[in-house]
PDB file of C-alpha atoms in Angstrom:
ATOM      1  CA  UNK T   1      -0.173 -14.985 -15.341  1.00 45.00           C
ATOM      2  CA  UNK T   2       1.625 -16.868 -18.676  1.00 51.00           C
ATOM      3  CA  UNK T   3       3.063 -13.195 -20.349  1.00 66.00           C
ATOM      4  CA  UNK T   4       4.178 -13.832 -23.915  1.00 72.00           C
ATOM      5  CA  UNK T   5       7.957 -13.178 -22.987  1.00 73.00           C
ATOM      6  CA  UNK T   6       7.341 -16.294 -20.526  1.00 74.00           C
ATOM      7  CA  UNK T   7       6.137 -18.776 -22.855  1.00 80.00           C
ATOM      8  CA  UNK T   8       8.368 -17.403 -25.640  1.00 80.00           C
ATOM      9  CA  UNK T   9      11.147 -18.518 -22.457  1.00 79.00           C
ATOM     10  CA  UNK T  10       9.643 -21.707 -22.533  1.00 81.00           C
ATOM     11  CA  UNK T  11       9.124 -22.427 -26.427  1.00 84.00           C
ATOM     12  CA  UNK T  12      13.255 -21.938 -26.444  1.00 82.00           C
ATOM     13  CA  UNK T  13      14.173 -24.406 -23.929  1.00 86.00           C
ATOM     14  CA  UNK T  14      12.257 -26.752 -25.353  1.00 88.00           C
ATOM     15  CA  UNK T  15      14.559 -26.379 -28.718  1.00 87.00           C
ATOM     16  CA  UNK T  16      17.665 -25.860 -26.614  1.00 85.00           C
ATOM     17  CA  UNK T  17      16.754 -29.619 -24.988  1.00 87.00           C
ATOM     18  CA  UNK T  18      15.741 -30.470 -28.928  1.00 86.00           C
ATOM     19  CA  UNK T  19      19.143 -29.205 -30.034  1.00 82.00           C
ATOM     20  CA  UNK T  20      20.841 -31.154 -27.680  1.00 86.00           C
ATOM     21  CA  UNK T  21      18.763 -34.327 -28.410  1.00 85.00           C
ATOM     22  CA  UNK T  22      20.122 -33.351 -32.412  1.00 83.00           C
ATOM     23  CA  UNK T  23      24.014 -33.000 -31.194  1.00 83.00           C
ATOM     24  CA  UNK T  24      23.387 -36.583 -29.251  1.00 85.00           C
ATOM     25  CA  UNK T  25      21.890 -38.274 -32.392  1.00 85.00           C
ATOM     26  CA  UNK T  26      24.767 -36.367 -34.877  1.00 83.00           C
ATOM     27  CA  UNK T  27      27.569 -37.715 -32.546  1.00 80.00           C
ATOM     28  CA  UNK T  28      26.371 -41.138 -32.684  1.00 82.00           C
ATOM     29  CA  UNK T  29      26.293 -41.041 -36.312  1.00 81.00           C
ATOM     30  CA  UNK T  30      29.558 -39.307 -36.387  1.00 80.00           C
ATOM     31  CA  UNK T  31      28.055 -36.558 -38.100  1.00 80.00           C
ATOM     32  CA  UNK T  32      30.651 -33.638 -37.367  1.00 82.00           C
ATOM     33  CA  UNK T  33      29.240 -30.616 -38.877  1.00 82.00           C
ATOM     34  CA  UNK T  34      25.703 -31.903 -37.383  1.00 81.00           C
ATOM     35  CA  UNK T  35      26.820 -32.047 -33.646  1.00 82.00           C
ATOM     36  CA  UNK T  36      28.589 -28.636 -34.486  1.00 84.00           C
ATOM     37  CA  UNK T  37      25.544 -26.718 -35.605  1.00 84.00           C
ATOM     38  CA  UNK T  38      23.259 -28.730 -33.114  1.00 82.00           C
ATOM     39  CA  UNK T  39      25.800 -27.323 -30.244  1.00 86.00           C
ATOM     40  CA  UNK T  40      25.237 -23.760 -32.240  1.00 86.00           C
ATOM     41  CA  UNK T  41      21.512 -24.073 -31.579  1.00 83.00           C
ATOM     42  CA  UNK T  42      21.706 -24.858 -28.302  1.00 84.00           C
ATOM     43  CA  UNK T  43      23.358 -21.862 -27.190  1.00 87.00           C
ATOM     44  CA  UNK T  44      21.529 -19.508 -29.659  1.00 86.00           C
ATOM     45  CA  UNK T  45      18.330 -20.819 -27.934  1.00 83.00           C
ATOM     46  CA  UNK T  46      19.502 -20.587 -24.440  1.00 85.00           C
ATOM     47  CA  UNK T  47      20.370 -16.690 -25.127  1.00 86.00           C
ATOM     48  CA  UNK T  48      16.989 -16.096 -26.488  1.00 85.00           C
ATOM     49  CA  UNK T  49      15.568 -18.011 -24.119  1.00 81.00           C
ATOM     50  CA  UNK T  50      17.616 -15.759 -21.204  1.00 83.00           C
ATOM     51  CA  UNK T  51      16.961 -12.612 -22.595  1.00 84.00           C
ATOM     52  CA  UNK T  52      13.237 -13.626 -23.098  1.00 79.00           C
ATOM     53  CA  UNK T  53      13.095 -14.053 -19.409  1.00 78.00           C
ATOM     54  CA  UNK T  54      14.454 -11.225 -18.597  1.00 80.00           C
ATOM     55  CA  UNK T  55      12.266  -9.080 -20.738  1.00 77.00           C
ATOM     56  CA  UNK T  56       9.132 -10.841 -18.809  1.00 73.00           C
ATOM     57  CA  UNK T  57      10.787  -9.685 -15.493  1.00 74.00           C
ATOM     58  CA  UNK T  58      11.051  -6.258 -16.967  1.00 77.00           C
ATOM     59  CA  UNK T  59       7.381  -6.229 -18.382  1.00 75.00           C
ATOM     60  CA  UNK T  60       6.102  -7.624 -14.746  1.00 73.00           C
ATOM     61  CA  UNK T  61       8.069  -4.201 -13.326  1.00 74.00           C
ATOM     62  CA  UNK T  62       6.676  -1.872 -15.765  1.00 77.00           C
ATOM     63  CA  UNK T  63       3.210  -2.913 -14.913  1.00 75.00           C
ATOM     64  CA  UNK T  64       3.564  -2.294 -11.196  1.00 72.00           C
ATOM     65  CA  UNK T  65       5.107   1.095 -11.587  1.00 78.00           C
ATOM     66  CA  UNK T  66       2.752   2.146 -14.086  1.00 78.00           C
ATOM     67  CA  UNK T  67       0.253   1.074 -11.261  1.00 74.00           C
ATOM     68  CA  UNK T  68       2.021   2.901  -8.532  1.00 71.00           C
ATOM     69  CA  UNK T  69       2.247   5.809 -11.181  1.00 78.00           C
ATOM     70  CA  UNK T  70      -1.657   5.824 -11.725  1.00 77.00           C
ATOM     71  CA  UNK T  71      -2.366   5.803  -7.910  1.00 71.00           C
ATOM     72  CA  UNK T  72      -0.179   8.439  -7.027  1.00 72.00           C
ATOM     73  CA  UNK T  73      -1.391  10.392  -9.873  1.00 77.00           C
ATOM     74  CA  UNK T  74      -4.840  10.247  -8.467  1.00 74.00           C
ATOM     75  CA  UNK T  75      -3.689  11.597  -4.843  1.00 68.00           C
ATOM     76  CA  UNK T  76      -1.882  14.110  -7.338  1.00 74.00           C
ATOM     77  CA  UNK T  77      -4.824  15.160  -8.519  1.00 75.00           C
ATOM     78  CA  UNK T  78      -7.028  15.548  -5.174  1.00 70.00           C
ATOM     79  CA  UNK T  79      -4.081  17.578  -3.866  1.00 69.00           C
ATOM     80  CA  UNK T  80      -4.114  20.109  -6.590  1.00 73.00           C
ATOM     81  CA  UNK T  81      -8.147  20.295  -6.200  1.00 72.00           C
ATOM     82  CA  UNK T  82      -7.524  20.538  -2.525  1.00 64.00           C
ATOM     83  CA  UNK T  83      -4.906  23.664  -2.582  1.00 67.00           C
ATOM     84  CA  UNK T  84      -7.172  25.861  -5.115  1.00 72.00           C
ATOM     85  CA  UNK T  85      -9.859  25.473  -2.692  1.00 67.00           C
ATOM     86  CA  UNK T  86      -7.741  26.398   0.274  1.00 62.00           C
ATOM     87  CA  UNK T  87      -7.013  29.661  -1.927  1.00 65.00           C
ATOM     88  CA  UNK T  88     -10.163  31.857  -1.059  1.00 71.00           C
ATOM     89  CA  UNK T  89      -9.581  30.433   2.376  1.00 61.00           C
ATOM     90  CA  UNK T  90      -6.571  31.779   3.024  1.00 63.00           C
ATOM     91  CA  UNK T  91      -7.833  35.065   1.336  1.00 67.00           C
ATOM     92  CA  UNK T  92     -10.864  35.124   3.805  1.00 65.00           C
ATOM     93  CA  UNK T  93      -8.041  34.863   6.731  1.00 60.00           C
ATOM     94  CA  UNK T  94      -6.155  37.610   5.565  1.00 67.00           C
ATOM     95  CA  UNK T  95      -9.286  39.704   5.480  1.00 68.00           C
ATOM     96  CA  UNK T  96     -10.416  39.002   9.179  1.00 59.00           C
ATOM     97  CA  UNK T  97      -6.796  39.638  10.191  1.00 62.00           C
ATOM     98  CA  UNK T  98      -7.238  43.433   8.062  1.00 63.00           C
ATOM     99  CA  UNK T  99     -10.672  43.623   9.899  1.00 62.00           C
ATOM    100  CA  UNK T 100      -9.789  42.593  13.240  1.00 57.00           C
ATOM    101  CA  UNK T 101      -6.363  43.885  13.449  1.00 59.00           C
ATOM    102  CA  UNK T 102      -5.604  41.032  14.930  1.00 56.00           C
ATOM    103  CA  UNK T 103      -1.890  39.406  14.510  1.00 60.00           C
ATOM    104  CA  UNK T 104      -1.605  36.461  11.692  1.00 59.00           C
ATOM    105  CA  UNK T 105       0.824  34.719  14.590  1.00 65.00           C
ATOM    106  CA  UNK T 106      -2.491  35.158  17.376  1.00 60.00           C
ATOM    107  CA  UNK T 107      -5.077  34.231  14.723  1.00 52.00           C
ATOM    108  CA  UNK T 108      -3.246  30.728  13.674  1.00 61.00           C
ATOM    109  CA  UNK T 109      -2.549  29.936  17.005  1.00 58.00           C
ATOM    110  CA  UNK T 110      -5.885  30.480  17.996  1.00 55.00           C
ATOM    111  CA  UNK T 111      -6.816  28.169  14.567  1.00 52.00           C
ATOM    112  CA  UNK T 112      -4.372  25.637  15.591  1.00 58.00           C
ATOM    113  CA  UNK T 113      -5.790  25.304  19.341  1.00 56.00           C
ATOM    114  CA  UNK T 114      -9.400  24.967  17.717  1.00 52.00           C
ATOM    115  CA  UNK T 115      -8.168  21.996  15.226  1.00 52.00           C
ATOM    116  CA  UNK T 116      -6.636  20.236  18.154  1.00 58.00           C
ATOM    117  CA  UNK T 117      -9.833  20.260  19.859  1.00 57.00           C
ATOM    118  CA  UNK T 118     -11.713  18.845  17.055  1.00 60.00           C
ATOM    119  CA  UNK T 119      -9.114  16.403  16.468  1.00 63.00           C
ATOM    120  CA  UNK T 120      -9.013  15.124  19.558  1.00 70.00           C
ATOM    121  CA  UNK T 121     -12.900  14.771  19.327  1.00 74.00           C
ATOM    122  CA  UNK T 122     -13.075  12.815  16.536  1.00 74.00           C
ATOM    123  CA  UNK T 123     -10.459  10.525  17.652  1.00 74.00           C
ATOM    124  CA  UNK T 124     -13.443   9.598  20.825  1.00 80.00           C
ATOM    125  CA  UNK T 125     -16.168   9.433  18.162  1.00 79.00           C
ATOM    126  CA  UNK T 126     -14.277   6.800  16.350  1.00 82.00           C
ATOM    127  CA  UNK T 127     -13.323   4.925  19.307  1.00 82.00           C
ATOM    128  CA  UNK T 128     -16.547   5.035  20.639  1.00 86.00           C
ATOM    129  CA  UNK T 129     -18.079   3.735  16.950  1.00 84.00           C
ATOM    130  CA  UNK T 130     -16.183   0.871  17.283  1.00 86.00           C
ATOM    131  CA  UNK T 131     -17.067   0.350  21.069  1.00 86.00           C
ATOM    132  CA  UNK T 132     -20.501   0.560  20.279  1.00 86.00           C
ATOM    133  CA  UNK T 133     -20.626  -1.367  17.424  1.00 85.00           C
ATOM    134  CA  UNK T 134     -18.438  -4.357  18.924  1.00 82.00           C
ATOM    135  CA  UNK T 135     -21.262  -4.062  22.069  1.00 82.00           C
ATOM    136  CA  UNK T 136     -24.109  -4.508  19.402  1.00 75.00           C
ATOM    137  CA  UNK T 137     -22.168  -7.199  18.102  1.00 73.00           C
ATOM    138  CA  UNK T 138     -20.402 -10.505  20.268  1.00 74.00           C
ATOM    139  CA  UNK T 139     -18.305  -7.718  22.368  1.00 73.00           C
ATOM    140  CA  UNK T 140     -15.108  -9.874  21.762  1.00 79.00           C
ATOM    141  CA  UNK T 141     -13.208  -6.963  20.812  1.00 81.00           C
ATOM    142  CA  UNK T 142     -12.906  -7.380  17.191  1.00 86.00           C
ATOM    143  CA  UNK T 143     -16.151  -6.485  14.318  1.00 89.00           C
ATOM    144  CA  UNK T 144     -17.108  -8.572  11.921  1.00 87.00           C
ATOM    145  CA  UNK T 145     -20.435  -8.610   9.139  1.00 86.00           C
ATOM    146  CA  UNK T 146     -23.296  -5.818  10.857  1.00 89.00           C
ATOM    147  CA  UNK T 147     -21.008  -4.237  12.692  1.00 90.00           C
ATOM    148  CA  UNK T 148     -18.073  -3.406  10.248  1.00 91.00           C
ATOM    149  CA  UNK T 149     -21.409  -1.621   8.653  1.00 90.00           C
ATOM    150  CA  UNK T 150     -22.445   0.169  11.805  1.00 89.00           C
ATOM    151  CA  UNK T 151     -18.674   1.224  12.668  1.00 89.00           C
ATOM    152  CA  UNK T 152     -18.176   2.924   9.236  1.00 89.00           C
ATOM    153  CA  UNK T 153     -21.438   4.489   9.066  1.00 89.00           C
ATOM    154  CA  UNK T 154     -20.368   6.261  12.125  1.00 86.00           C
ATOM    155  CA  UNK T 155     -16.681   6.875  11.081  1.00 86.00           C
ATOM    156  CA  UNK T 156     -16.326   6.735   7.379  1.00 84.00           C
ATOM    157  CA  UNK T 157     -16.376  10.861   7.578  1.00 85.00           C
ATOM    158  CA  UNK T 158     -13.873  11.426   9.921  1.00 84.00           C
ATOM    159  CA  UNK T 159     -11.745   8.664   8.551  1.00 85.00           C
ATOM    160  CA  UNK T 160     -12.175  10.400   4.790  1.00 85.00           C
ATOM    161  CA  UNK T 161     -11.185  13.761   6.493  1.00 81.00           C
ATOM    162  CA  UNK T 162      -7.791  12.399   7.418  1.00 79.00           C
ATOM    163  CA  UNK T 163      -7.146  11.091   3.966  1.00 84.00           C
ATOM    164  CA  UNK T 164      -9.128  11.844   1.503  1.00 83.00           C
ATOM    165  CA  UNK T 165      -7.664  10.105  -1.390  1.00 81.00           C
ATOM    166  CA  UNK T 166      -8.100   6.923  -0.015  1.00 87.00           C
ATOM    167  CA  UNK T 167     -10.405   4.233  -0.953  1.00 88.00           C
ATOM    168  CA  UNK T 168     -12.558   3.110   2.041  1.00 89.00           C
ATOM    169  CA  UNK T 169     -15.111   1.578   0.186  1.00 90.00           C
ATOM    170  CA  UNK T 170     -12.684  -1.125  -0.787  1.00 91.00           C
ATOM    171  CA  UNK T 171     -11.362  -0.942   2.860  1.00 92.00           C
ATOM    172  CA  UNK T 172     -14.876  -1.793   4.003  1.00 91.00           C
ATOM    173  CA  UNK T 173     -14.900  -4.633   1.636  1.00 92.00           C
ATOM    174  CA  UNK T 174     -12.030  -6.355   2.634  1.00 93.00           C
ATOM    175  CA  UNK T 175     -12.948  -5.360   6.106  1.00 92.00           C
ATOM    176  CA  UNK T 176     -15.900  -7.462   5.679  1.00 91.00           C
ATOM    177  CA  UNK T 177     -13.763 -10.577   4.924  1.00 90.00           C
ATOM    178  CA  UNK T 178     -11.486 -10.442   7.711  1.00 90.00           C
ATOM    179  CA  UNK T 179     -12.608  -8.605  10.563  1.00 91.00           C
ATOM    180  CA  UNK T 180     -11.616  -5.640  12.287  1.00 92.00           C
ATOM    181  CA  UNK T 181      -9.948  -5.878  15.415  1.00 90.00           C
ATOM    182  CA  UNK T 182      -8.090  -3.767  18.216  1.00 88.00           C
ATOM    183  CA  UNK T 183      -4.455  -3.401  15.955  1.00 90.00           C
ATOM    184  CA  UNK T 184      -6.196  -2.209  12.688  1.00 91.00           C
ATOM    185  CA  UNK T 185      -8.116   0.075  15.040  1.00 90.00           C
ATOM    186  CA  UNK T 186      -4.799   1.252  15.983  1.00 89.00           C
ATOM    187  CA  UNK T 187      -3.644   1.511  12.874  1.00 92.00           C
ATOM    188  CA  UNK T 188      -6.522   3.723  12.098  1.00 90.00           C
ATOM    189  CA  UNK T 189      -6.181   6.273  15.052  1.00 88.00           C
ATOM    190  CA  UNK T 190      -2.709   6.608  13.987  1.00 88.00           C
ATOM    191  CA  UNK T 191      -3.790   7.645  10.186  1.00 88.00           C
ATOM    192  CA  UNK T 192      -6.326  10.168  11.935  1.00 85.00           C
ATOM    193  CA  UNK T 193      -3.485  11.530  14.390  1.00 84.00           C
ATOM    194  CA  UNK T 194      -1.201  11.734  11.252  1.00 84.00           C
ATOM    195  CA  UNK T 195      -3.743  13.661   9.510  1.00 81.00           C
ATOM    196  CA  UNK T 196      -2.234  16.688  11.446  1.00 73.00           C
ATOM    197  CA  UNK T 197       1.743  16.039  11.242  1.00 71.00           C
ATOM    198  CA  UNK T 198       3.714  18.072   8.494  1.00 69.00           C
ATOM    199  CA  UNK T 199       4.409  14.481   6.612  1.00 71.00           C
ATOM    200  CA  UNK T 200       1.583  14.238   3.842  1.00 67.00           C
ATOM    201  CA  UNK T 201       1.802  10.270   3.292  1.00 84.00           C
ATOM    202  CA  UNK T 202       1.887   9.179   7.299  1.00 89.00           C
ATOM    203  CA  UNK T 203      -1.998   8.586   6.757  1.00 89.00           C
ATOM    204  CA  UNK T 204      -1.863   6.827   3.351  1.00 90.00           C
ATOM    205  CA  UNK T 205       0.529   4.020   4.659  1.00 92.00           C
ATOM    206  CA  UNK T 206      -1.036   3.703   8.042  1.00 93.00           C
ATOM    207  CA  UNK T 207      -4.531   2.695   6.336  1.00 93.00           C
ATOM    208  CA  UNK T 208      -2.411   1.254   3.537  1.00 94.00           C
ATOM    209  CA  UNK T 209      -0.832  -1.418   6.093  1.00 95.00           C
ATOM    210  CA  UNK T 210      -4.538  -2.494   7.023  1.00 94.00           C
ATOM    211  CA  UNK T 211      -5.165  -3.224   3.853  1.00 94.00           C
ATOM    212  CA  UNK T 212      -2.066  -5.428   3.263  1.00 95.00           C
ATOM    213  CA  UNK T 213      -2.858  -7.144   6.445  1.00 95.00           C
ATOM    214  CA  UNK T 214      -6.520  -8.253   5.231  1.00 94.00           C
ATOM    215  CA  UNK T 215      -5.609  -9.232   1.397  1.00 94.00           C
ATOM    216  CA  UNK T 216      -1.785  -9.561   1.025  1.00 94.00           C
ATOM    217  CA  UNK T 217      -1.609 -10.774  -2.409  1.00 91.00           C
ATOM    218  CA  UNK T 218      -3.713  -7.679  -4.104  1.00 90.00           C
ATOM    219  CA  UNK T 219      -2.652  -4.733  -2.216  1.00 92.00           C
ATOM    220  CA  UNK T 220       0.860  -5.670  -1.682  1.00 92.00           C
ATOM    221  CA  UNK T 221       2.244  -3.086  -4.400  1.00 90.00           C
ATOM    222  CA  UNK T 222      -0.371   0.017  -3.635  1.00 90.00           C
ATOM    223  CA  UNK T 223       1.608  -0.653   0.291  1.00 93.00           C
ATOM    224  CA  UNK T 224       4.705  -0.406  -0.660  1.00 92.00           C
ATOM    225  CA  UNK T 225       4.447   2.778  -2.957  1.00 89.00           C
ATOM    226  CA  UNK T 226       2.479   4.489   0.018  1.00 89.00           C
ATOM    227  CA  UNK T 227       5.231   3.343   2.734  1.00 92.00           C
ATOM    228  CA  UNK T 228       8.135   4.391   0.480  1.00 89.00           C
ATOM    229  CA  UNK T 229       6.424   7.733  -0.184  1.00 87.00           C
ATOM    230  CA  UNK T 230       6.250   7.889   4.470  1.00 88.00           C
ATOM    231  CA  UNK T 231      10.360   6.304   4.630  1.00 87.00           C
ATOM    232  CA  UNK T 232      12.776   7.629   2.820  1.00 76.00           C
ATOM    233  CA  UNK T 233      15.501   5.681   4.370  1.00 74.00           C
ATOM    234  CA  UNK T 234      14.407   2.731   2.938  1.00 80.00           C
ATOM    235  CA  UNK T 235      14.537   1.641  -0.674  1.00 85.00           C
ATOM    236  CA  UNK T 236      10.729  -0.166  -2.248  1.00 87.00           C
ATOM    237  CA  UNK T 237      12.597  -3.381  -2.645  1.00 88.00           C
ATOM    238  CA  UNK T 238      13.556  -3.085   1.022  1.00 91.00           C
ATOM    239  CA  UNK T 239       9.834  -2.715   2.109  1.00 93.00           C
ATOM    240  CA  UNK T 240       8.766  -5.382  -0.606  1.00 92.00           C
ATOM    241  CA  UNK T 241      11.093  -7.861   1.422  1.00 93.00           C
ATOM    242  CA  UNK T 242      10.162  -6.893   4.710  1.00 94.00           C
ATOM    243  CA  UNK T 243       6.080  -7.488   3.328  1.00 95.00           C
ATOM    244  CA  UNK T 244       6.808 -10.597   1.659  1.00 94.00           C
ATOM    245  CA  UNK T 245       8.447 -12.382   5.022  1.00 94.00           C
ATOM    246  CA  UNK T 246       5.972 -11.141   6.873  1.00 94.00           C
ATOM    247  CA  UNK T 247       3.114 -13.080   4.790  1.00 94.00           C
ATOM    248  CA  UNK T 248       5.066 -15.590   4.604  1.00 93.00           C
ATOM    249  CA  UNK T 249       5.560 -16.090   8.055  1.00 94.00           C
ATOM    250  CA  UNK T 250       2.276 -14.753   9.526  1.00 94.00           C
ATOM    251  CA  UNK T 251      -0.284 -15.051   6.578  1.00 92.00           C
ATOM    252  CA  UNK T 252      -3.424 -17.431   8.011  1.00 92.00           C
ATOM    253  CA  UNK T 253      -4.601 -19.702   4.850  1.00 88.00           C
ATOM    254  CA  UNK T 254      -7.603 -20.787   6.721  1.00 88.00           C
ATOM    255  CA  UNK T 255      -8.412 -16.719   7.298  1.00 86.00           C
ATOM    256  CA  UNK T 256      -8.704 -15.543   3.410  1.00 85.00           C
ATOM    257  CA  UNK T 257      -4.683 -15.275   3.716  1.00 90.00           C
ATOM    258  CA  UNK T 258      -4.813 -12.272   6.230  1.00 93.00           C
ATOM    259  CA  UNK T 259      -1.706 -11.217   8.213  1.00 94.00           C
ATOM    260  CA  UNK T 260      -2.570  -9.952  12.007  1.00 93.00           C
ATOM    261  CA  UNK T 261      -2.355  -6.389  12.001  1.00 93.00           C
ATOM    262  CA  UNK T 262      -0.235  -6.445  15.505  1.00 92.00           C
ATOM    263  CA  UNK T 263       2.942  -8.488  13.157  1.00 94.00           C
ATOM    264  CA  UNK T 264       3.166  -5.102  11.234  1.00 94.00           C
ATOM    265  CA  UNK T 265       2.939  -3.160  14.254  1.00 93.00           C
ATOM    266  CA  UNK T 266       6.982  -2.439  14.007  1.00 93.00           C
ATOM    267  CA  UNK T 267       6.494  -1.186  10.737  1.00 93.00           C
ATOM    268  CA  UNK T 268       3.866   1.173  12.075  1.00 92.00           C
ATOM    269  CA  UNK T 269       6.033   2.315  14.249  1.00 91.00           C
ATOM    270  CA  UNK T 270       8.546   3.499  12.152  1.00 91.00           C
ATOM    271  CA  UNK T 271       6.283   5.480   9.622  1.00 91.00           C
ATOM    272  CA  UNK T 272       4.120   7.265  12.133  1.00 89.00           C
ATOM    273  CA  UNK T 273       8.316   8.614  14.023  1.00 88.00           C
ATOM    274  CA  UNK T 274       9.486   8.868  10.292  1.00 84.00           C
ATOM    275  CA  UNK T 275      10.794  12.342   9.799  1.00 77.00           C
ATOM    276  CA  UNK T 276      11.398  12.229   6.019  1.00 62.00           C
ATOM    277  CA  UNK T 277       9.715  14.838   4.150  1.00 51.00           C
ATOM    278  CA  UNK T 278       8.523  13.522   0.863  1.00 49.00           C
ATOM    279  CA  UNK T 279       8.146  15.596  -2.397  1.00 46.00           C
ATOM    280  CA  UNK T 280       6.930  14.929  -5.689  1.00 41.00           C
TER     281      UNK T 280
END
């Protein structure tokens, strides 16, 4: 979009080029105090014009951290709901433990064992919503239309378990664009296996780099604030490059613009063995 800074930027080169048309036609007349107040404008209007392009950069940068800022707000938010309801939880543990007289140390383990097992069961329901809708479908291997809807009727719960702050509606709706196929079902198990590691963002940026990979151009900022949040060893402009030449090498124009999922698969890698330990 034209920002006011930007065609301020262009309003001043057009009397810098002006000015120098004004020096040209002063010299010719042999106009000496013309050319040197002609030369005067020129430079004055290059400066503003220089520092009014800078100030559009500037604006363009507050915008996408005030976006980042409202996103990560939200998750904010849902975090804070979700600890003051794990309160009488952990109240009602310390009770059975009192009633019981059983250990805290025998009771989590026994908790922990328990969580695995459902985890582990959820990760075959998903796998088997997507092998069962891709049968009901063309059973190539990747879900498209009817069964993108049958897949996350079946899985949209256990998917919103293992990150609840996340939108999957809009997920769905790019989803519905592109396709779904076996690497953004990767992606996916990894978010749900994440769910349960110490890191709080691993699940955000897993389902955040399906998102990038089915519309590039709009969720290319909400990615790399959810990525930086799961690396710490590497900087947002660092990520923003690493995005940017991958759509630029692997984006398919005749596809809506997406990017495979399997050309980010590195940078899956690398989030879900991150061990940086995020904090607000």
């Amino acid at each position: 979009p034209f920002g006011f800074f930007r065609l301020l930027t262009y309003g001043l080169c057009g009397i810098s080029v002006l000015a120098v048309l004004l020096a040209i036609t002063c010299l010719l007349t042999f106009d000496v105090f013309g050319v040197f107040a002609s030369i005067l404008l020129v430079m004055g209007a290059a400066a503003a014009a220089l520092a009014a392009y800078s100030h559009e950069g500037l604006s363009n940068e507050v915008s996408n951290i005030a976006k980042q800022n409202e996103e990560l707000s939200k998750q904010s938010s849902l975090l804070e709901a979700q600890a003051k309801a794990l309160g009488p939880i952990s109240q009602k543990l310390d009770s059975i433990t009192r009633d019981l007289g059983v250990d805290s140390r025998e009771l989590e383990a026994t908790l922990d064992s328990l969580h695995r097992q459902t985890a582990i069961s959820q990760l075959s329901a998903m796998l088997s919503s997507f092998v069962d809708a891709d049968r009901g479908g063309q059973a190539d291997q990747r879900l498209t239309h009817s069964e993108i809807e049958d897949f996350f009727d079946s899985s949209q719960a256990i998917l919103r378990g293992a990150c609840p702050s996340f939108d999957f509606e809009k997920l769905k709706a790019l989803a519905l664009n592109v396709g779904i196929g076996l690497y953004a079902m990767r992606f996916m198990v990894n978010a749900l296996i994440a769910a349960d590691d110490e890191h709080p963002y691993k699940s955000s940026a897993e389902l955040s780099l399906i998102m990038f990979c089915f519309d590039p151009e709009g969720q290319l900022e909400t990615t790399i604030s959810n990525v930086a949040l799961a690396l710490g060893n590497k900087t947002e402009a660092g990520i923003r490059q690493e995005l940017l030449d991958k759509k630029a090498k692997f984006a398919m124009a005749n596809e809506h613009g997406r990017i495979p999922c399997k050309e980010l698969h590195d940078l899956s890698h690398k989030i879900m063995t991150s061990e940086y330990h995020a904090s607000r």
